[in-house]
Short mmCIF file of C-alpha atoms in Angstrom, two decimals:
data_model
loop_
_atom_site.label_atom_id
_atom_site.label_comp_id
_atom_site.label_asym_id
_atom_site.label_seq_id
_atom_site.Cartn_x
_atom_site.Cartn_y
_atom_site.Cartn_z
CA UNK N 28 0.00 0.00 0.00
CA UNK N 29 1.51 2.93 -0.91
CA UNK N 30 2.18 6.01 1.56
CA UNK N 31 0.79 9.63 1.69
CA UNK N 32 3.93 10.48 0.24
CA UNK N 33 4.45 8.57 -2.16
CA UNK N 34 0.88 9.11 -3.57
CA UNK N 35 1.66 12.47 -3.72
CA UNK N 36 5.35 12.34 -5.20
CA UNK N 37 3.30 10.45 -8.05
CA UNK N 38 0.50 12.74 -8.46
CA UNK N 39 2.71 15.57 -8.53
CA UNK N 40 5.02 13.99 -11.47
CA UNK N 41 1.52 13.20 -13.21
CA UNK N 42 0.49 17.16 -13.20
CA UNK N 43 4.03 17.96 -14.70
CA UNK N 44 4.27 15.27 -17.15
CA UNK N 45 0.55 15.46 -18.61
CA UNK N 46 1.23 18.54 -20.62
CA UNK N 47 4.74 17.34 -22.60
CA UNK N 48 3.30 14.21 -22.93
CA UNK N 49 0.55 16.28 -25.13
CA UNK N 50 3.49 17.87 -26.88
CA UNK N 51 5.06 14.73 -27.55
CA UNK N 52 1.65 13.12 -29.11
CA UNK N 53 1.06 15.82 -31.16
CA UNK N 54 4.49 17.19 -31.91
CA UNK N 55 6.96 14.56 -33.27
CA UNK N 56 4.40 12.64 -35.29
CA UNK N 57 4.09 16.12 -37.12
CA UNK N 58 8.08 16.76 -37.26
CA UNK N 59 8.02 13.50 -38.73
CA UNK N 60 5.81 14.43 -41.86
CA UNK N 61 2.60 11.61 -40.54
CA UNK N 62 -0.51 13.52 -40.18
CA UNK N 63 -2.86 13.21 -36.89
CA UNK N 64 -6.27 12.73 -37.30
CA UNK N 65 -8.92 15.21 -35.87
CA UNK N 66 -10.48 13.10 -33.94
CA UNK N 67 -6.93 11.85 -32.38
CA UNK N 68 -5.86 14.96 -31.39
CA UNK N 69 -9.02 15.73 -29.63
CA UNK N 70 -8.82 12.40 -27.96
CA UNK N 71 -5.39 12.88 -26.71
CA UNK N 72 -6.04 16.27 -25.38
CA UNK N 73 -8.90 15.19 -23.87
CA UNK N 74 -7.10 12.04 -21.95
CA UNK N 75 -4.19 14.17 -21.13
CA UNK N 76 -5.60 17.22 -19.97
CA UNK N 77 -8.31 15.38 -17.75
CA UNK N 78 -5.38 13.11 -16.18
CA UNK N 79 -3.42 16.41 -15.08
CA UNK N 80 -6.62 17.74 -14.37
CA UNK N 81 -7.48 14.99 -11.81
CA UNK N 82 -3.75 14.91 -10.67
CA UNK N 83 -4.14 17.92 -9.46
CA UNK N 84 -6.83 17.85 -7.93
CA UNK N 85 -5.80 15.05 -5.99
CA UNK N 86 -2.38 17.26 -5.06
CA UNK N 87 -4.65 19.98 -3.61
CA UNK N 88 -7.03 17.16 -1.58
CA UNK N 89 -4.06 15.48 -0.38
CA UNK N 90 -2.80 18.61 0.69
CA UNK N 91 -5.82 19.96 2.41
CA UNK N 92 -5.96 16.17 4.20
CA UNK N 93 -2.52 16.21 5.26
CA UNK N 94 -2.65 19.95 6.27
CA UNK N 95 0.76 20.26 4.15
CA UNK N 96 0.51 23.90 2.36
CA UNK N 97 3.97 24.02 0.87
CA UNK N 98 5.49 21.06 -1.36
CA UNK N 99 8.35 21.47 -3.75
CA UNK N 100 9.37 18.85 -6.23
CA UNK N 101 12.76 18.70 -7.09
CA UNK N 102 13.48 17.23 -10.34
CA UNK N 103 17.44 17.92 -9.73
CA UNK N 104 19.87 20.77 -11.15
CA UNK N 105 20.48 21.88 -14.89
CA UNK N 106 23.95 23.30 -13.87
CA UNK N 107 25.63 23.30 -10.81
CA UNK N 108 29.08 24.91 -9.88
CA UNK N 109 30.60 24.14 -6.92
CA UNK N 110 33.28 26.16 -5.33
CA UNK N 111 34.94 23.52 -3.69
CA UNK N 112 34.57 20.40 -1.90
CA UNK N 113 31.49 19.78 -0.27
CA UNK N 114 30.65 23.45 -0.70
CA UNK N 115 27.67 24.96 -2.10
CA UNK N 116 27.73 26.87 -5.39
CA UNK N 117 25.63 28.56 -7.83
CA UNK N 118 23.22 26.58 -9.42
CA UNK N 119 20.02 26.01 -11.60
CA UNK N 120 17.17 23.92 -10.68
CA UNK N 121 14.45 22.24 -12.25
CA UNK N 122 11.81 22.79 -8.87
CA UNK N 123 8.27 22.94 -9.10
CA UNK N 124 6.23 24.01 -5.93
CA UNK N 125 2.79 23.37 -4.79
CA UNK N 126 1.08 25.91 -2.57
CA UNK N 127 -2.02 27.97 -2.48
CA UNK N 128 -1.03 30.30 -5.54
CA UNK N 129 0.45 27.85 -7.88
CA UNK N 130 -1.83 24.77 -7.44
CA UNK N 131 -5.37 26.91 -8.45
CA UNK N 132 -3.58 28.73 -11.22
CA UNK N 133 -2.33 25.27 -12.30
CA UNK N 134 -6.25 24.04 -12.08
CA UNK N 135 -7.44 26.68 -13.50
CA UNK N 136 -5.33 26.20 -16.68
CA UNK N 137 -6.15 22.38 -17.32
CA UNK N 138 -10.11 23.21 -16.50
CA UNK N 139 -9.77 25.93 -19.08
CA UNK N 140 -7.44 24.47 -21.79
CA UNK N 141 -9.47 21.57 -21.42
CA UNK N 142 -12.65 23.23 -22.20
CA UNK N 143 -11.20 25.05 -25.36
CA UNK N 144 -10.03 22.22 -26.25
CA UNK N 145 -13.14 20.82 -27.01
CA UNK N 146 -14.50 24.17 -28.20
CA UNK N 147 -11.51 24.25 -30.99
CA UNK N 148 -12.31 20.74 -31.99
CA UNK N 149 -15.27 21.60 -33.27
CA UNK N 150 -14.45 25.43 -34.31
CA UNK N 151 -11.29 24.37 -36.53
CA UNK N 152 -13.05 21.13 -37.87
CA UNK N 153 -11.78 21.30 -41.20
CA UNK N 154 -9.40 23.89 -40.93
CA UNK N 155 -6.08 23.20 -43.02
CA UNK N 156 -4.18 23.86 -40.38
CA UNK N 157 -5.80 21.89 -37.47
CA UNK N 158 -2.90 19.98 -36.37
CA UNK N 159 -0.55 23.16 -36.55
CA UNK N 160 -3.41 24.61 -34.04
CA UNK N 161 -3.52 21.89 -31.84
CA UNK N 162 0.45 21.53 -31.57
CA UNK N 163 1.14 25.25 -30.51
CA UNK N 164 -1.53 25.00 -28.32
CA UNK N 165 -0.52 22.17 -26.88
CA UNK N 166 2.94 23.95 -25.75
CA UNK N 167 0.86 26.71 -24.45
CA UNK N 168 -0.58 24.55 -21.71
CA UNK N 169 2.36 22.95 -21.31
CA UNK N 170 4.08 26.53 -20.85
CA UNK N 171 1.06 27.75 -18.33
CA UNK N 172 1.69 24.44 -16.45
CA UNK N 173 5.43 25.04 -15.82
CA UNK N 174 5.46 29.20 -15.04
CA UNK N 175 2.31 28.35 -12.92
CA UNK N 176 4.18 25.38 -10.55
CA UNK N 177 7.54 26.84 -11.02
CA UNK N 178 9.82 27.19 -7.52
CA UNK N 179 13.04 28.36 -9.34
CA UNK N 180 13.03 31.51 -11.90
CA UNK N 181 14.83 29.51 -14.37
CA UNK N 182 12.07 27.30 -14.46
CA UNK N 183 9.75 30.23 -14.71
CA UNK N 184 11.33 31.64 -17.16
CA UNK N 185 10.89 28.28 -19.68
CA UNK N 186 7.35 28.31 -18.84
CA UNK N 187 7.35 32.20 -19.82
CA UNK N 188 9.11 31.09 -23.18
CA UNK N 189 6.57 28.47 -24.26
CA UNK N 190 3.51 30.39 -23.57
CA UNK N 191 5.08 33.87 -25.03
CA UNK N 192 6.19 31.73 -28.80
CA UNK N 193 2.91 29.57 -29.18
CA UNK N 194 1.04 32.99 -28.38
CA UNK N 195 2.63 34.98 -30.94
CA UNK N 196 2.37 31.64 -33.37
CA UNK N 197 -1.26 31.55 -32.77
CA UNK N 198 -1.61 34.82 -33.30
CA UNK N 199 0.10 34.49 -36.86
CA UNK N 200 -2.00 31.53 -37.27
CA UNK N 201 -3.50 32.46 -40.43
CA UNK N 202 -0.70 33.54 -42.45
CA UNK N 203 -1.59 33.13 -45.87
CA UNK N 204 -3.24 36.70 -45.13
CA UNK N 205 -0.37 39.86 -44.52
CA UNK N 206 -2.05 41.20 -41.30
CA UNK N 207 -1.61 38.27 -38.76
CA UNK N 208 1.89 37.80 -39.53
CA UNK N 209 2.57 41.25 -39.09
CA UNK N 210 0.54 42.05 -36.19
CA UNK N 211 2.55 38.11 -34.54
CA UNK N 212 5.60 39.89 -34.77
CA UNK N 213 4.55 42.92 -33.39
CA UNK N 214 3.63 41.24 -30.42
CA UNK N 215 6.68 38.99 -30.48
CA UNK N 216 9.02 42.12 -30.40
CA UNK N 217 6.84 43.56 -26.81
CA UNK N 218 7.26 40.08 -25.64
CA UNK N 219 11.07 40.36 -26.04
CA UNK N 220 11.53 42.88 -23.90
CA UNK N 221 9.15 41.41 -21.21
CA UNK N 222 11.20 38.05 -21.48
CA UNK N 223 14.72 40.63 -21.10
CA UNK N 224 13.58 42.05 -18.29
CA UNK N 225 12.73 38.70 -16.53
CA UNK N 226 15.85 37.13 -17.89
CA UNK N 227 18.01 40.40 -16.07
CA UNK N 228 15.99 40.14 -13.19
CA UNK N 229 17.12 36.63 -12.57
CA UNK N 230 20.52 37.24 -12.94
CA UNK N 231 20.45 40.11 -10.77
CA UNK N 232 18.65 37.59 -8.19
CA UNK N 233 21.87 35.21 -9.08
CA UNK N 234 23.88 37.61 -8.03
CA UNK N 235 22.47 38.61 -4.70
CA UNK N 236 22.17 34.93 -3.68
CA UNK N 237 23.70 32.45 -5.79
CA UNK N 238 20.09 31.02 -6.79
CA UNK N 239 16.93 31.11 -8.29
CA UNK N 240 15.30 29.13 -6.17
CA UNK N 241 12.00 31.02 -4.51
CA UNK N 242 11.69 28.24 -1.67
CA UNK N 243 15.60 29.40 -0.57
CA UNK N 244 14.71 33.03 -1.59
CA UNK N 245 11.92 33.44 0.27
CA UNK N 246 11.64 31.20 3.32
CA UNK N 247 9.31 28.19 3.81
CA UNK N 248 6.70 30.23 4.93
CA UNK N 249 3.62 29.56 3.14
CA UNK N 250 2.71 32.12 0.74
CA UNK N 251 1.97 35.12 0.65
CA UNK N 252 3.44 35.58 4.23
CA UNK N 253 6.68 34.81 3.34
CA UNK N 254 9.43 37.38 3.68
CA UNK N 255 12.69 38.19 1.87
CA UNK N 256 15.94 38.88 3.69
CA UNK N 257 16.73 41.86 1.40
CA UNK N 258 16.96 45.77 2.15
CA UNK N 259 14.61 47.96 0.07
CA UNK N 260 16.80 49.17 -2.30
CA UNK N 261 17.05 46.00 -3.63
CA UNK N 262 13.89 44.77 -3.66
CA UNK N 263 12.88 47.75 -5.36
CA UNK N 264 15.26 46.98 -8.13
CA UNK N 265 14.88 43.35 -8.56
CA UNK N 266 10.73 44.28 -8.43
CA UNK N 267 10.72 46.96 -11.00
CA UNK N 268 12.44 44.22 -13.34
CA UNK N 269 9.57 42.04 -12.26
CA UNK N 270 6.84 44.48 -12.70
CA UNK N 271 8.44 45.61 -16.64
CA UNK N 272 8.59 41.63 -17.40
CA UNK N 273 4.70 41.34 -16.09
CA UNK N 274 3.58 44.76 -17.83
CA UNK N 275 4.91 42.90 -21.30
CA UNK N 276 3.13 40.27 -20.68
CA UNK N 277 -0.10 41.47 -19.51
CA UNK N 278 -0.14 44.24 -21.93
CA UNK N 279 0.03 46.65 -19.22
CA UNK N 280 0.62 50.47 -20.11
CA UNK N 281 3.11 51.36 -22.18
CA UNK N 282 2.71 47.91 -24.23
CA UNK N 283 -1.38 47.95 -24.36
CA UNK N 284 -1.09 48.20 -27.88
CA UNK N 285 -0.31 44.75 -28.69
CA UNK N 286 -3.65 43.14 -27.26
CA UNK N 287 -5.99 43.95 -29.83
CA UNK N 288 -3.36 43.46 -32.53
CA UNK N 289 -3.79 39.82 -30.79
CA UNK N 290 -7.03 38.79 -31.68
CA UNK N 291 -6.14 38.21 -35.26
CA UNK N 292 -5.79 34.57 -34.31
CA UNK N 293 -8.63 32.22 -33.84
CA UNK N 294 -11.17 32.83 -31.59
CA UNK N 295 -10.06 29.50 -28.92
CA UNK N 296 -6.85 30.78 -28.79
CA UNK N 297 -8.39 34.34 -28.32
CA UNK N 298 -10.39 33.17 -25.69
CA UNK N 299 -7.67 31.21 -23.56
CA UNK N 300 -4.86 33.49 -24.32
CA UNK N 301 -6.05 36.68 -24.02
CA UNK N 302 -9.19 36.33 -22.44
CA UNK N 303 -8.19 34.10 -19.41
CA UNK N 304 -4.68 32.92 -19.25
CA UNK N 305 -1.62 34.49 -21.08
CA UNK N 306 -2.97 37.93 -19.95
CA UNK N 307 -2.88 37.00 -16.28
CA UNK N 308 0.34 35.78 -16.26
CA UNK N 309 2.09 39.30 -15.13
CA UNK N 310 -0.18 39.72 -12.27
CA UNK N 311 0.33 35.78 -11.26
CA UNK N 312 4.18 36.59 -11.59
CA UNK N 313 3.39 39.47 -9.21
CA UNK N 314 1.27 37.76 -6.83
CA UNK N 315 4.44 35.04 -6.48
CA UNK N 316 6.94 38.13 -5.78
CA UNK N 317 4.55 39.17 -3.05
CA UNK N 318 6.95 39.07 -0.85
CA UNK N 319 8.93 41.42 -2.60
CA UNK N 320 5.93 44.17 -2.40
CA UNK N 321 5.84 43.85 1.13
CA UNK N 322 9.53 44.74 1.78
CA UNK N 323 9.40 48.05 -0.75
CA UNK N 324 6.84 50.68 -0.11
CA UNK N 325 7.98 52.56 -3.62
CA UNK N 326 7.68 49.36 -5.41
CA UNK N 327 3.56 49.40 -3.99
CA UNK N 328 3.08 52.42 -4.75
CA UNK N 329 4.63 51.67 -8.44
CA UNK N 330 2.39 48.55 -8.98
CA UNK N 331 -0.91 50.62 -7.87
CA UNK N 332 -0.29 53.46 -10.15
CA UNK N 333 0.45 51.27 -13.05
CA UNK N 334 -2.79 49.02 -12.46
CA UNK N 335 -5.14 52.06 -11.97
CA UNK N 336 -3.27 54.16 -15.34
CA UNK N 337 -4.05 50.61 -16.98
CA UNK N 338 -7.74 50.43 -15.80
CA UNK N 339 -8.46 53.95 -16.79
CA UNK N 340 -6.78 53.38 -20.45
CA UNK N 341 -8.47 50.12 -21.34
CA UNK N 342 -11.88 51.45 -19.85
CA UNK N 343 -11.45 54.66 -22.45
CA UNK N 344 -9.96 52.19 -25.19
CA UNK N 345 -12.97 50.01 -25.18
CA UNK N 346 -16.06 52.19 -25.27
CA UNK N 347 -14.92 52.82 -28.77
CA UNK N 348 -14.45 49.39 -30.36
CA UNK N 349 -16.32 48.45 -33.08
CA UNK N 350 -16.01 44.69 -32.98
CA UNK N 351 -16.35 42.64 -30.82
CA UNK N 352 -13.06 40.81 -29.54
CA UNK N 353 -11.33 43.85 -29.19
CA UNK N 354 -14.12 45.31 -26.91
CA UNK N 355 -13.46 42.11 -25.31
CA UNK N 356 -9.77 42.22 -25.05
CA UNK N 357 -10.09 45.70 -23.84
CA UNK N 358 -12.53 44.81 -20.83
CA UNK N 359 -10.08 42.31 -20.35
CA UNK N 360 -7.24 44.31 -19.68
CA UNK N 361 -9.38 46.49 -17.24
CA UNK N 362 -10.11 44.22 -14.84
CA UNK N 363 -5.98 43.33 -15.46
CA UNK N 364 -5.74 46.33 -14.41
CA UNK N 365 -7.60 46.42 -10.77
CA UNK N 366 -5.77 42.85 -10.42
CA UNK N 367 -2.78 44.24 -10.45
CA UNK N 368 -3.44 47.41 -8.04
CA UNK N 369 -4.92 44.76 -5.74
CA UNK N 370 -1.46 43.11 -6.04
CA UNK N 371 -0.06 46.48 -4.86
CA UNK N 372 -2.22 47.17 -2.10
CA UNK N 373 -1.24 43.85 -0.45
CA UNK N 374 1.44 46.26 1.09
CA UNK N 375 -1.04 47.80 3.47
CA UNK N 376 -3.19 44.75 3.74
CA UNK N 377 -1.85 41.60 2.94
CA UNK N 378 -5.50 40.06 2.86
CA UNK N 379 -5.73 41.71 -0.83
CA UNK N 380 -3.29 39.34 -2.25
CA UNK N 381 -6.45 36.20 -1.64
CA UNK N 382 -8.74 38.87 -3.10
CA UNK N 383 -6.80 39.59 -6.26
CA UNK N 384 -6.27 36.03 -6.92
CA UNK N 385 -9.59 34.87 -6.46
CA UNK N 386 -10.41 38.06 -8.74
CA UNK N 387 -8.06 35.97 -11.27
CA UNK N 388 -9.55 33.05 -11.31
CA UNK N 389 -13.19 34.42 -11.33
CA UNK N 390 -12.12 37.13 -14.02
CA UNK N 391 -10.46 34.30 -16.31
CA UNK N 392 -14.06 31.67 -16.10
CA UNK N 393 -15.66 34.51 -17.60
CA UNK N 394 -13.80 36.08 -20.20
CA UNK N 395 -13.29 32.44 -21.59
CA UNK N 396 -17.15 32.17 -21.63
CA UNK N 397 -17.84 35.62 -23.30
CA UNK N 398 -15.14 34.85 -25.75
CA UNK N 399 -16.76 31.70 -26.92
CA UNK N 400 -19.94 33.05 -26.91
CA UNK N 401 -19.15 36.35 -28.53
CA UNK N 402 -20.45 34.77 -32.62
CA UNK N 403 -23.39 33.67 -31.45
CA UNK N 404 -23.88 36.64 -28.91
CA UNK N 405 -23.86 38.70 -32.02
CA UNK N 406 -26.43 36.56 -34.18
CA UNK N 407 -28.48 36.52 -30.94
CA UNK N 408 -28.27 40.76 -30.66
CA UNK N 409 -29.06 40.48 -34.30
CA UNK N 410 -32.54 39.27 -34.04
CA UNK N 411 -33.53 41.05 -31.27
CA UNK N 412 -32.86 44.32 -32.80
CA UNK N 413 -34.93 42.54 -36.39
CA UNK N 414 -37.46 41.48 -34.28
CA UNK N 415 -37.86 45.37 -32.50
CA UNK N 416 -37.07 47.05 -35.65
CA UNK N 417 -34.31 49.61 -34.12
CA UNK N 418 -30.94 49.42 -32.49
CA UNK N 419 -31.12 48.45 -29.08
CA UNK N 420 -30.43 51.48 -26.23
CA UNK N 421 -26.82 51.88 -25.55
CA UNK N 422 -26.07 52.64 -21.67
CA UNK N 423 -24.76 56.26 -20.98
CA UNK N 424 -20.70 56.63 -20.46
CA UNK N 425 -18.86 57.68 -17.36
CA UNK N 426 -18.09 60.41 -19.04
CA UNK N 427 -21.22 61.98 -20.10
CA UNK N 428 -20.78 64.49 -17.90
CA UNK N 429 -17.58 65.70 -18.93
CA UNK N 430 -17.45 69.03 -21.42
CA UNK N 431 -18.12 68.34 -24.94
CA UNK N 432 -14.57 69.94 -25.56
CA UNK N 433 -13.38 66.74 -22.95
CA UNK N 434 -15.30 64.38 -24.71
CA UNK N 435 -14.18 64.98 -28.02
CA UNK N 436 -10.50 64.91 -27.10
CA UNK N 437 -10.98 61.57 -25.05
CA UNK N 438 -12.46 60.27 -28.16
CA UNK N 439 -9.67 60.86 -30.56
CA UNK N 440 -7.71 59.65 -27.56
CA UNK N 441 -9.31 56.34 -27.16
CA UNK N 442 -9.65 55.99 -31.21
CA UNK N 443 -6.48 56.20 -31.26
CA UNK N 444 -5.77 53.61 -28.19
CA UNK N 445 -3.57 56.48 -26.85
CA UNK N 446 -1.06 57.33 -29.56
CA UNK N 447 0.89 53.71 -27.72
CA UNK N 448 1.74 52.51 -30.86
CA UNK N 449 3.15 55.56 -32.36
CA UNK N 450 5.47 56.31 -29.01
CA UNK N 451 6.86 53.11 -28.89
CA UNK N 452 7.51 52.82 -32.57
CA UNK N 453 8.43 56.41 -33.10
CA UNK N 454 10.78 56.60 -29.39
CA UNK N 455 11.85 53.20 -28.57
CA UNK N 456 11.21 50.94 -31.73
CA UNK N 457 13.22 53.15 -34.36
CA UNK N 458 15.81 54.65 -32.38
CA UNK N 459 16.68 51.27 -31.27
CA UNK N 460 16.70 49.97 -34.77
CA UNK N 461 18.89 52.86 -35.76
CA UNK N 462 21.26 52.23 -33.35
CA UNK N 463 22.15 48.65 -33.83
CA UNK N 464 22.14 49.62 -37.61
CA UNK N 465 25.19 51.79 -37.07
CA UNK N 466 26.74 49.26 -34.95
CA UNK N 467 26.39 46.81 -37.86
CA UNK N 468 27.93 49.37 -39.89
CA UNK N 469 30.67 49.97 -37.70
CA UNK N 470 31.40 46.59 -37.07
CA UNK N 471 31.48 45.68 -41.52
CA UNK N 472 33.81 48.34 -41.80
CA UNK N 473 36.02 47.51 -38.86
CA UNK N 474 36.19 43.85 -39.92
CA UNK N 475 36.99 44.86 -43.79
CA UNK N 476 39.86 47.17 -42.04
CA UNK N 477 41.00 43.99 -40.34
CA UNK N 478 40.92 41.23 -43.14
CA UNK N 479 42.19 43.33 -45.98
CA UNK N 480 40.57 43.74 -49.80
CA UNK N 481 37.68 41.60 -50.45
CA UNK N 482 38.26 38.52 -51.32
CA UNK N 483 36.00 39.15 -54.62
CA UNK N 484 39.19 41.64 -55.97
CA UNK N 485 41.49 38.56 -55.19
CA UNK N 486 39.37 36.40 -56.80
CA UNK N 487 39.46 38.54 -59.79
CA UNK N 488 43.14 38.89 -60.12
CA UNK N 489 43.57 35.43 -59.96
CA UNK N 490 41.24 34.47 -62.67
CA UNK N 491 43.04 37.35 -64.98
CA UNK N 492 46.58 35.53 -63.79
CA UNK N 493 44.76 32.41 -65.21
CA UNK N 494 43.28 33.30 -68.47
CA UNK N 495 46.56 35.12 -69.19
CA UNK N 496 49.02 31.84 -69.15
CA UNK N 497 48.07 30.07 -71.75
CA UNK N 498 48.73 32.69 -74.02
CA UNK N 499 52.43 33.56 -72.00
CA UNK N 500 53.10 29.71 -72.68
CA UNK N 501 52.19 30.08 -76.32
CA UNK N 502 54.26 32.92 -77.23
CA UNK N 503 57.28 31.55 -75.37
CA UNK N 504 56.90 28.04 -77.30
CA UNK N 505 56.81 30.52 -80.87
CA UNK N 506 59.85 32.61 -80.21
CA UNK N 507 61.78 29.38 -78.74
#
């Protein structure tokens, strides 16, 4: 009969492995040029996502039973460097941690992916590139799965790859058309600087402790009371790294721009990127580095500002979209926004950290819902209006009170989404691009300096050396 622990070592390998063996059903079959049929890649998703699903659901009751509220599962080190023997050194781990925060996000994203799942079957019945679909979403939940029961950064940080490149994928999903391709990169490019500020923030956290292990960094305490054994200053610095990487991600202002550039993929992966999962990432990043807020008053007072700027902007964005999904997105990112000044005011009152992630969770099960119910939401609005004969009443603005001077400028503010685009294109996108075009210059005409002519001048004075002997040789042999 096996033991409490044991049952729970096994369940908690089951959660982890579920998701790449998904990847691996539907991924090398496709690398190796054999196509999947629909109705086996529903069926595996189906089997694999319930079997993580009930895996982890058993983690969480054997936790509850047990009265355990922090388990880590250490799947050994990537690198380890030790400074001597039987010393301690710098390392990276492959940990994944089960707690309060990590095990309902991880829930959440199996119940959800699951259900899309199914939705998509249906949806992209037919589509030519229903495999293709299933694959990158596949590594989605897989990435959601690993960032969501990650205990090191490093691991964090894969999970925050996976999700980030089958997102912008997705998003180009339909590229025989020029927009989604365009608008994939476009979100690709925010997403690199999200992933380069979490990738600096870790080796920042390297350098302070040796690690990247949050168990080590931030006590055994059970979250979110845990507490750091930093001074301010630096947990200021390491959380304003944090809070650029989650911005990024969660389209927070400056990078809002990119959300409704995002729903140029199909609706499913609308619905469980944007809508529910990949959006909430930031703020679930956030709610790990609690511990971090609570030892930096500035840093608070930071993550408030930028969750209330963000609220305010997507509220203003969205009473002007035309279509649907990007009213959607837009609503989204508003209640993103309150998340993450929740996260903030944890400072004051820890409590608010439980009430912004059950906000998360509640938030997500119904932007997934409206999502998927948006087409037939709009056939439904349709026939009312047919079977009334007018437009139905539109409910008054905040702002109808405002001057008409006011109105009309927050209008051309909101049509425009608020000039983002332009300032990050026009301020940080081209200068950048400039830039690192004059260091390629630089760099040709440094290495040219270096290795002499081109080797295309050589070239050409040996081929002239060449044609030329023959006829040397021949006027020799006629004089001799």
């Amino acid at each position: 009969m096996p033991t409490t622990e044991q049952l729970l070592l096994l369940f908690e390998l089951t959660v982890v492995a579920a998701p790449v063996v998904l990847v691996a059903l539907l991924g090398i079959p496709s690398l190796l040029g054999s196509k999947i049929s629909e109705d086996n890649s529903a069926r595996a998703c189906r089997i694999t996502i319930g079997v993580g699903l009930i895996s982890c659901i058993a983690v969480l009751g054997i936790m509850l039973i047990s009265g355990e509220r922090h388990v880590v599962l250490d799947l050994g080190n990537w690198v380890a460097i030790h400074d001597g023997p039987g010393e301690g050194g710098p390392h990276f781990a492959v940990k994944f941690e089960f707690d309060r925060l990590s095990v309902p996000l991880a829930i959440l994203s199996f119940v959800l992916c699951g259900t899309i799942s199914a939705f998509a079957a249906k949806y992209m019945h037919r589509e030519p590139g229903y495999n293709r679909f299933f694959v990158l979403f596949a590594v989605f939940l897989a990435g959601m799965v690993i960032a969501s029961l990650a205990d090191t950064i490093e691991t964090l940080f894969s999970g925050w790859e996976l999700v980030g490149l089958s997102s912008a994928l997705l998003i180009a999903f339909f590229q025989e058309r020029p927009a989604p391709p365009r608008n994939g990169l476009r979100v690709w490019v925010v997403y690199r600087v999200s992933d380069a500020a979490l990738l600096l923030a870790a080796v920042v956290l390297h350098h302070m402790k040796g690690q990247g292990d949050f168990d080590q960094f931030m006590g055994t305490t059970d979250w979110p009371y845990a507490t750091v054994a930093v001074d301010q200053s630096d947990a200021l610095a390491i959380g304003l790294l944090l809070l650029l990487a989650a911005a990024g991600k969660s389209a927070l202002v400056p990078f809002s721009g990119w959300l409704p550039r995002a729903m140029e993929g199909p609706t499913p992966s609308s619905a469980v990127f944007y809508g529910a999962l990949s959006v909430h990432l930031g703020a679930f990043l956030l709610l790990r580095m609690s511990p971090l807020i609570a030892a930096s008053v500035w840093l608070a007072i930071a993550i408030v500002l930028l969750g209330l700027i963000t609220a305010i902007y997507a509220y203003l964005a969205g009473t002007v979209q035309t279509d649907i999904k990007s009213a959607l997105s837009f609503a989204s990112l508003a209640q993103v926004g309150v998340i993450v000044a929740e996260i903030g005011v944890g400072y004051w009152a820890p409590f608010m950290w439980y009430v912004a992630l059950f906000h998360l969770l509640g938030h997500a099960f119904l932007r997934t819902f409206q999502f998927v119910r948006a087409p037939t939401f709009l056939q439904d609005v349709r026939l009312l209006e047919n079977a009334i004969g007018e437009r139905l009443p539109q409910p008054p603005g905040l702002l109808r009170f405002a001057h008409s001077r006011t109105r009309g400028w927050l209008y051309r503010f909101a049509l425009e989404r608020g000039y983002l685009d332009a300032i990050l294109t026009d301020y940080i996108a081209r200068p950048f691009l400039r830039l690192f075009r004059w260091f390629d210059r630089m760099e040709r005409r440094w290495i040219e300096f270096l290795s002499g002519p081109p080797r295309s001048q050589e070239g050409s004075a040996t081929r002239e050396l060449v044609a030329t002997a023959p006829q040397e040789s021949a006027k020799a042999g006629h004089y001799s």
